[in-house]
Phi, psi and omega in degrees: 000129184285168189298319185294318177293328176296319181296315180300314181301315181294321176299323178289327176299311180301312183296318180295322178292316181296318181292328180289321179293327176298322177289313182295328184300333183278351182295130174078008186247019178221156008278346177252116187291134173220126186293333179277348184270171173089180181300319177247103181277158182084183178290165177216122183243115184252154191240021177307133185099342180256012184302323184299332179297305181298310182297313187294329183272308188292340177297346180263004181261156174263171185294325184273002171282154187257138172236128169245137187232162176275198182288352177246078199251352192296325180294320177294312181302312180293316181294331178280345178098020177299142180299119189292320176301310181292327176292317182290322176294326175298316180293331178279352183073041186249155187298334178278002182290175184298322176243035177058030177081011186256000184253316184079183190291337182267000179223068181265125181233126174224096179296341179296327183239009179056057176239139172208161178213170181214149176277355179273126183296127175082004187285342183282342185295308182298317179297329177294325178293320180298314179301318181294326178292317176301312180303315182298319183288326181279353182072025182263154180263022178287162182231150173243140175236127175252121174257146176197165178276168184295337177293327179293341178288356173259006176274151176299327181300328183296310187288316179300317182292318178299318183298310181293320180299322179290313180303310185279345180057048184275158182275076181231144171239125176265133181236116179254123177270117179264089176261016169088336184227131167266102192061260178245000186265120180301146184301322181294345175261359183235341186235134189283349179233164187283322185232122174300336179298335178293336180295341181297326179300333177290344177255005177071034179229158181294142175227126186233130177256129179244114184264164169089358177053047182254112188298330183289314179296320180297315182297321182293318176294323179294318178305317178291319180292322180288320176297321181299316179295316185294331180275004176081026181260006171098178187280165174219149175248124173250130170245127190236120180286132180213184182225145179254103190280340174259174175287180178303317176221163178289127187107350181296129179284345179052042180291341183282345178286146176284154180304126176077005184288320180288325175302314177300324179290318183297326177296337178256025181315119185294335176287316177297318181294324178293316177301311180299323178299310182303312182294315176305321180266011175060032166277341186214139177256163174303322184290319178296322179296318176305317181291322178299313180298322181292317179301312184287328177295318180295321181294322182288318181290328176296319179293319176298318176299316177301314184291317182296323183277352181280148181285155176276155176300141176284153183302328180289352176276355190305324186258006177281152179064021180241135178290128179227150174272124186261000000 
């Protein structure tokens, strides 16, 4: 399978997974909505529409490279190769999950592929710089990539991390997903400049803005940034325009959107556009696409089945795997 088709397959797997979680999330939460009730307890932040960011960047990473992600993490986790069964079990709060059901969907950790995420906005920047510093000190050619939304670029951790990464010239790439809204606040009402990528120049590093939610353009920019880091030439900041096809969280009324805004985004669905491109250029046939859709559906259903059939943690396990003062 060529690289473009592999990228397309991963994007389809992410979308199928996100759509399936959206359906499951409503289970047990009616007629009276309770965030703690149902098959998936807690909040749920989905990234449908943002698949090109994860796939375009992470395809250039190795298993031993580091990725830190924000509270909307599934597309990054899947692209990095996090175990789908264990991730789903974690989201369902089951004992077979990545953190034995104690972290949930905003706290996914898989040391096997060097992936982590956090529910704290902007929390992933410093650990990525730390990992990159370790790689540099150890003489390794590994790279760390920190993903975050455009709202996180207004956090102090963003600026502190860019400054130190530039001073130390460590192999890290910062990636900002510009999906137009920080929760419900439009970017132009929260950020003093049009593009966060311009902020890179204040720290003496390259800053690149990629528009159009185009996985090929993202891949080309990411390949250059990651190669630059791997060769010891320091960090890069990428800001990528994308779209959030679900609300900030499941249950978001999205009253802040303009009339027809989401419809216009759906008309530019990046997966459909990429599929049309692949078929037009004869990289993909209709029959091959049908096989891909069947494959990703089977993978998702297998993960969901595994999670549903997994046991919940016993009450006496509540204090296990927790640092405690004795």
